[in-house]
XYZ file of C-alpha atoms in Angstrom:
451
model
C -77.674 -48.507 76.204
C -74.394 -46.593 75.375
C -74.751 -42.874 74.560
C -73.252 -41.800 71.184
C -71.756 -38.349 70.463
C -73.780 -36.475 67.892
C -72.225 -36.118 64.458
C -72.206 -32.354 64.566
C -70.079 -32.349 67.749
C -67.468 -34.596 66.095
C -67.149 -32.155 63.230
C -66.877 -29.233 65.697
C -64.105 -30.975 67.674
C -62.182 -31.717 64.429
C -62.372 -28.078 63.352
C -61.173 -26.874 66.762
C -58.219 -29.298 66.550
C -57.269 -27.961 63.126
C -57.475 -24.389 64.390
C -55.216 -25.211 67.351
C -52.700 -26.921 65.047
C -52.758 -23.964 62.646
C -52.151 -21.608 65.572
C -49.166 -23.610 66.693
C -47.675 -23.521 63.159
C -48.251 -19.773 62.898
C -46.590 -19.228 66.269
C -43.564 -21.297 65.252
C -43.187 -19.343 62.000
C -43.540 -16.024 63.838
C -40.886 -16.775 66.426
C -38.566 -18.189 63.740
C -38.756 -14.906 61.840
C -37.703 -13.033 64.967
C -34.399 -14.990 65.096
C -31.425 -13.878 62.861
C -30.943 -16.219 59.925
C -28.053 -18.656 60.257
C -24.953 -17.530 58.346
C -24.788 -18.862 54.833
C -21.513 -20.703 54.273
C -19.424 -18.817 51.705
C -18.214 -20.641 48.653
C -14.518 -21.464 48.712
C -12.476 -18.981 46.652
C -12.035 -20.060 43.066
C -8.451 -20.938 42.222
C -6.625 -18.104 40.471
C -4.318 -18.635 37.561
C -0.704 -18.859 38.663
C 1.287 -16.032 37.048
C 3.902 -17.227 34.611
C 7.448 -16.769 35.763
C 10.752 -16.566 33.994
C 12.319 -19.970 33.622
C 16.019 -20.674 33.893
C 16.128 -22.051 30.370
C 18.876 -20.922 28.028
C 17.825 -20.071 24.504
C 20.028 -20.132 21.429
C 20.667 -16.931 19.512
C 17.760 -16.659 17.114
C 17.353 -15.428 13.597
C 15.828 -11.946 13.431
C 13.958 -11.260 10.192
C 13.771 -7.649 9.107
C 9.997 -7.734 9.593
C 10.577 -8.195 13.351
C 13.284 -5.534 13.661
C 11.019 -3.203 15.649
C 10.490 -5.501 18.643
C 12.874 -7.406 20.913
C 12.543 -9.149 24.289
C 14.735 -9.654 27.327
C 14.936 -9.716 31.118
C 14.504 -6.402 32.913
C 16.473 -6.258 36.169
C 16.525 -2.510 36.913
C 13.992 0.223 37.404
C 13.503 2.684 34.590
C 15.086 6.015 35.450
C 13.883 9.526 34.829
C 13.828 10.596 31.180
C 16.497 12.870 29.818
C 15.397 16.300 28.520
C 13.801 16.142 25.051
C 16.292 16.347 22.231
C 16.379 19.402 20.030
C 15.008 19.043 16.522
C 18.253 20.519 15.267
C 20.894 17.826 14.573
C 23.292 17.636 17.488
C 26.956 18.395 16.967
C 29.258 15.397 16.956
C 30.954 15.117 20.310
C 31.884 11.445 20.513
C 34.868 11.345 18.240
C 35.220 10.150 14.701
C 32.325 8.106 13.342
C 32.285 5.779 10.405
C 31.421 6.811 6.882
C 30.096 3.565 5.489
C 29.533 2.464 1.936
C 25.864 3.073 1.065
C 23.163 0.483 1.188
C 21.431 -1.090 -1.784
C 18.970 -3.951 -1.393
C 18.562 -6.427 1.479
C 17.199 -9.937 1.125
C 13.425 -10.330 0.814
C 11.526 -9.953 4.068
C 8.944 -12.598 4.951
C 6.345 -9.986 5.894
C 3.998 -8.375 3.384
C 3.688 -5.161 5.371
C 7.141 -3.589 4.978
C 7.336 0.023 3.853
C 10.053 0.490 1.199
C 12.493 3.362 1.241
C 15.045 4.236 -1.399
C 18.653 3.709 -0.399
C 21.919 4.868 -1.948
C 23.675 3.324 -4.907
C 27.042 5.094 -5.063
C 29.935 3.908 -2.889
C 32.027 6.615 -1.167
C 35.362 5.747 0.397
C 34.964 4.423 3.952
C 36.350 6.663 6.704
C 37.937 5.638 10.039
C 36.195 3.386 12.525
C 33.709 4.842 14.993
C 34.892 5.773 18.449
C 32.587 6.714 21.310
C 32.401 7.228 25.037
C 32.574 3.834 26.804
C 29.195 2.767 28.133
C 28.617 2.187 31.860
C 28.353 -1.349 33.185
C 24.993 -2.746 34.267
C 23.698 -1.416 37.608
C 22.926 -3.739 40.500
C 19.720 -5.686 39.806
C 16.560 -4.627 41.647
C 14.225 -7.320 40.304
C 13.679 -9.731 37.461
C 10.879 -9.233 34.955
C 10.138 -10.328 31.435
C 10.064 -7.240 29.254
C 9.915 -6.152 25.658
C 11.199 -3.104 23.851
C 9.473 -1.930 20.707
C 9.080 0.918 18.241
C 5.668 2.528 17.902
C 4.393 4.845 15.180
C 4.421 5.322 11.443
C 7.248 6.249 9.048
C 9.228 9.201 10.328
C 7.479 9.157 13.723
C 8.586 5.920 15.372
C 9.483 6.047 19.066
C 11.068 3.518 21.457
C 9.058 2.084 24.366
C 9.758 -0.435 27.121
C 7.029 -2.685 28.507
C 7.190 -4.945 31.543
C 4.874 -7.867 30.833
C 4.468 -8.687 34.527
C 3.388 -5.144 35.444
C 1.506 -4.526 32.197
C 3.225 -1.168 32.077
C 4.632 0.927 29.224
C 7.466 3.434 29.506
C 8.679 5.817 26.833
C 12.328 4.759 26.892
C 13.749 7.554 24.730
C 12.551 11.165 24.790
C 13.173 12.188 21.204
C 11.634 14.158 18.357
C 13.437 11.960 15.828
C 12.418 8.779 14.036
C 13.747 5.924 16.221
C 13.383 2.232 15.350
C 15.203 -1.095 14.849
C 15.759 -2.235 18.453
C 18.104 -4.743 20.140
C 17.787 -5.524 23.892
C 20.815 -6.560 25.999
C 19.682 -8.272 29.208
C 23.215 -8.564 30.739
C 23.930 -4.834 30.526
C 20.344 -3.454 30.593
C 20.795 -1.453 27.423
C 18.905 -1.058 24.160
C 20.514 -0.319 20.815
C 18.400 1.395 18.185
C 18.604 3.402 14.987
C 17.746 7.086 14.845
C 17.083 9.071 11.695
C 18.196 12.265 13.379
C 19.371 13.716 10.075
C 16.648 12.117 7.984
C 16.273 8.685 6.437
C 18.834 7.224 4.033
C 18.145 7.794 0.364
C 19.715 6.993 -3.002
C 22.630 9.320 -2.370
C 23.428 9.197 1.352
C 23.273 6.952 4.402
C 22.079 8.993 7.398
C 20.942 6.624 10.171
C 22.705 6.755 13.533
C 23.112 3.824 15.891
C 22.472 4.817 19.498
C 22.361 2.998 22.824
C 20.120 3.945 25.749
C 20.867 2.829 29.313
C 17.560 1.598 30.768
C 18.320 2.672 34.351
C 19.529 6.211 33.654
C 17.962 6.719 30.199
C 21.215 8.260 29.087
C 21.671 7.948 25.315
C 25.044 7.599 23.574
C 25.696 7.689 19.845
C 27.866 4.791 18.666
C 28.136 5.487 14.929
C 26.446 7.431 12.145
C 26.219 7.375 8.348
C 24.629 3.918 8.557
C 22.023 2.334 6.274
C 19.972 1.365 9.332
C 18.169 -1.656 7.905
C 19.263 -4.796 9.777
C 19.203 -4.471 13.590
C 22.511 -4.496 15.444
C 23.323 -7.627 17.491
C 24.592 -7.734 21.086
C 27.239 -10.231 22.160
C 26.124 -12.758 24.825
C 27.738 -10.709 27.616
C 26.416 -7.424 26.234
C 29.880 -5.867 25.948
C 30.083 -5.784 22.154
C 27.780 -4.702 19.365
C 27.898 -6.087 15.830
C 26.738 -3.327 13.495
C 25.905 -4.198 9.856
C 26.994 -1.889 7.033
C 27.119 -2.090 3.233
C 30.239 -4.228 2.905
C 31.392 -4.547 6.494
C 30.360 -5.352 10.038
C 31.635 -3.132 12.840
C 32.372 -4.801 16.188
C 31.997 -1.992 18.728
C 33.464 -2.669 22.175
C 31.209 -0.779 24.587
C 33.739 -1.064 27.434
C 36.517 0.773 25.559
C 34.668 2.909 23.013
C 36.718 1.405 20.170
C 35.635 -0.585 17.134
C 36.928 -3.167 14.697
C 35.968 -3.502 11.054
C 35.238 -6.936 9.568
C 35.285 -6.873 5.795
C 32.337 -8.687 4.213
C 30.614 -9.069 0.887
C 27.563 -7.087 -0.084
C 24.747 -6.336 2.323
C 25.622 -8.266 5.490
C 22.709 -8.746 7.869
C 20.832 -11.194 10.049
C 23.754 -11.259 12.515
C 23.761 -13.801 15.356
C 26.493 -14.502 17.913
C 27.894 -17.866 18.868
C 27.450 -18.381 22.651
C 31.259 -18.356 22.984
C 31.229 -14.633 22.174
C 34.057 -15.061 19.665
C 32.243 -15.857 16.417
C 29.331 -14.284 14.580
C 27.263 -15.640 11.700
C 25.643 -13.480 9.069
C 24.218 -13.494 5.570
C 25.535 -11.472 2.661
C 24.220 -11.014 -0.850
C 25.973 -13.038 -3.519
C 23.587 -12.027 -6.309
C 20.286 -10.220 -6.339
C 18.035 -12.118 -3.919
C 20.646 -14.834 -3.347
C 22.355 -14.812 0.050
C 25.107 -16.989 1.460
C 25.981 -17.555 5.113
C 29.387 -16.732 6.568
C 31.170 -16.927 9.917
C 33.560 -14.296 11.247
C 35.990 -14.390 14.142
C 35.531 -11.064 15.945
C 39.076 -11.198 17.374
C 41.024 -11.898 14.171
C 38.477 -10.561 11.665
C 38.862 -13.718 9.555
C 35.728 -14.787 7.693
C 34.784 -18.087 6.050
C 31.737 -19.444 4.213
C 29.344 -21.671 6.136
C 26.584 -22.249 3.564
C 27.215 -20.980 0.060
C 25.275 -23.118 -2.389
C 23.435 -21.860 -5.452
C 20.320 -21.563 -3.274
C 19.408 -18.630 -1.074
C 20.535 -19.214 2.538
C 19.286 -16.802 5.173
C 17.837 -16.311 8.706
C 20.630 -18.082 10.616
C 20.252 -19.225 14.242
C 22.722 -20.893 16.622
C 22.029 -23.757 19.034
C 22.403 -23.228 22.787
C 25.712 -25.104 22.876
C 27.056 -23.334 19.803
C 27.603 -26.578 17.896
C 24.934 -26.321 15.207
C 23.630 -23.688 12.859
C 20.074 -23.711 11.567
C 18.841 -21.589 8.674
C 16.449 -21.394 5.747
C 17.501 -22.491 2.277
C 15.751 -22.139 -1.048
C 14.507 -25.458 -2.459
C 13.389 -24.173 -5.849
C 9.710 -23.969 -6.715
C 8.697 -25.505 -3.390
C 10.036 -22.534 -1.429
C 12.436 -22.420 1.509
C 13.031 -25.290 3.921
C 14.767 -25.409 7.262
C 18.317 -26.785 7.379
C 20.416 -27.873 10.374
C 24.183 -28.022 9.975
C 26.957 -29.002 12.384
C 29.552 -26.250 12.557
C 32.409 -28.737 12.849
C 31.982 -31.330 10.093
C 28.893 -33.245 9.052
C 26.508 -32.769 6.158
C 23.631 -30.267 6.318
C 20.259 -31.898 6.949
C 17.286 -30.491 5.037
C 13.770 -30.775 6.449
C 11.532 -30.672 3.335
C 8.397 -31.005 5.474
C 8.812 -27.349 6.495
C 8.460 -25.964 2.942
C 7.641 -23.159 2.342
C 9.025 -21.725 5.583
C 9.917 -18.201 6.618
C 10.708 -17.325 10.255
C 11.398 -20.219 12.650
C 12.635 -21.313 16.093
C 14.055 -24.619 17.292
C 13.912 -25.818 20.886
C 16.921 -26.696 23.028
C 17.042 -30.351 21.925
C 16.460 -29.434 18.263
C 13.636 -31.986 18.055
C 10.788 -29.497 17.769
C 10.488 -26.485 15.494
C 7.961 -23.687 15.465
C 7.882 -21.995 12.073
C 5.726 -19.943 9.752
C 4.516 -21.788 6.693
C 4.544 -18.915 4.247
C 2.509 -18.230 1.138
C -1.197 -17.496 0.855
C -2.855 -17.792 4.237
C 0.469 -18.054 6.095
C 0.058 -19.782 9.451
C 2.130 -20.609 12.497
C 3.063 -24.303 12.454
C 4.785 -26.928 14.591
C 7.159 -29.550 13.184
C 7.890 -32.571 15.379
C 8.382 -36.295 14.771
C 8.250 -35.813 11.019
C 4.809 -34.203 10.977
C 3.548 -30.631 10.675
C 0.640 -29.220 12.671
C -0.922 -25.780 12.425
C -0.927 -23.707 15.593
C -3.707 -21.184 16.164
C -5.198 -18.746 13.700
C -2.970 -15.651 13.841
C -2.798 -13.792 10.550
C 0.459 -12.863 8.801
C 2.669 -14.158 11.649
C 6.389 -13.549 12.152
C 8.224 -15.362 14.951
C 10.079 -13.102 17.388
C 11.451 -15.507 20.023
C 10.666 -17.814 22.929
C 8.420 -16.447 25.666
C 10.021 -17.318 29.047
C 10.030 -21.049 28.332
C 9.865 -23.559 25.502
C 6.081 -23.924 25.837
C 5.262 -20.437 24.532
C 6.467 -18.539 21.498
C 6.325 -14.812 20.766
C 4.691 -13.946 17.471
C 4.179 -10.641 15.693
C 0.859 -10.794 13.829
C -2.092 -8.756 12.578
C -4.826 -7.538 14.880
C -7.735 -5.162 14.296
C -5.480 -2.085 14.516
C -2.271 -3.182 12.788
C 0.514 -5.302 14.223
C 0.642 -6.754 17.725
C 2.881 -9.066 19.746
C 1.244 -12.298 20.936
C 2.325 -15.097 23.254
C 1.204 -18.411 21.751
C 0.993 -21.622 23.757
C 2.377 -24.756 22.103
C 0.735 -26.873 20.833
C -2.779 -25.616 21.728
C -2.370 -22.392 19.752
C -4.015 -20.289 22.476
C -2.810 -16.708 21.951
C -2.528 -13.874 24.462
C -1.903 -10.358 23.197
C 1.025 -8.781 25.031
C 1.231 -5.510 23.149
C -0.599 -3.888 20.261
C 0.383 -1.034 17.980
C 3.909 -2.270 17.229
C 5.404 -0.443 14.261
C 5.447 -2.569 11.110
C 7.564 -0.141 9.105
C 11.109 -1.260 8.400
C 13.406 0.266 5.746
C 13.289 -2.422 3.101
C 14.425 -1.144 -0.301
C 13.198 -2.055 -3.752
C 15.242 -1.846 -6.923
């Protein structure tokens, strides 16, 4: 008969087997802990956003509304030099030759912004004196880089100062060391200079024009006075090569040649402003007041001084801009109750084409092919808009916008708009409307008069 293992022994053997197995597991875990953990593979670096670079696009000379007179953009190619010693609060003696005594200023055309600070300007008209003469300005220094930059005025009435900001380096520089009220900027990329107004002797009033036009060299920070006794409302306009400055006055535009220090006077009607140059550097376009609040557009040859009307209907024409090839002029024209609409006109023949879809428009920009327009649809709740293929689309949600210019390419536009602290300059992507703030605290005070 076969002997059978007792039941209790089977249970004992099973328990011993479990204990042995548990010991083996514990030993494995112990020795595993003594070994260094295998390196954890690092996650691949997340792709970084490629910095935007300056394109090689050419942009047409744009309209500059008075509400954007305190900011301008350009290409910085030199390093900012050391500041000059602070100016004395006492008005400096004239040392640059005879300066112009201009007829006083009255009232410019309405500005599209609602934030302008009015100042009283003169009403009497003294006899003009000789043209301004000044020390010729130095040519541009050798380039040391290429950066997108903006120049702007910062501060309130009577305390505005001029700053330069490189967008790539996110860096601000006080461009002019001055105790005076400086504002109304114009940036020349070819010559690396900035023209601006300075109320060194106080702001213009009902009796006297007092603003001076000065130019600061970005590299050396040396400041030269070009002319004084100016109204100082519309910004001056640089020629495409940066060698000439068109300076608006009451009933004239001065063409100052910065290479010779001499000037030419172009006789105009009342209140010329909004000056833009043709890319050929020979002609300028400007608006002048025909009646109160009614402007016409004119062209002037800067060599001969001859002027001629370009758009002089019964409606108000203003904010002129020139195409890249210099063949077409675009501007805003009053369309009655519906407000202003954009108009494109060939400079050599052809009928003006009105785009009623843009009513009511204020500041605007057209692309190189003139088939896409970014503009501000004005009125209550003014918004940035895009006109293309016969339709209008809102862009973003910026409040109280004013268009300043293109931002490095035709896919982004520079817009001056409200932020939580006042006015700021934004770069807006088209057509998404995504906005990036480039600079806050831009002065919104421009000398706009009221009757």
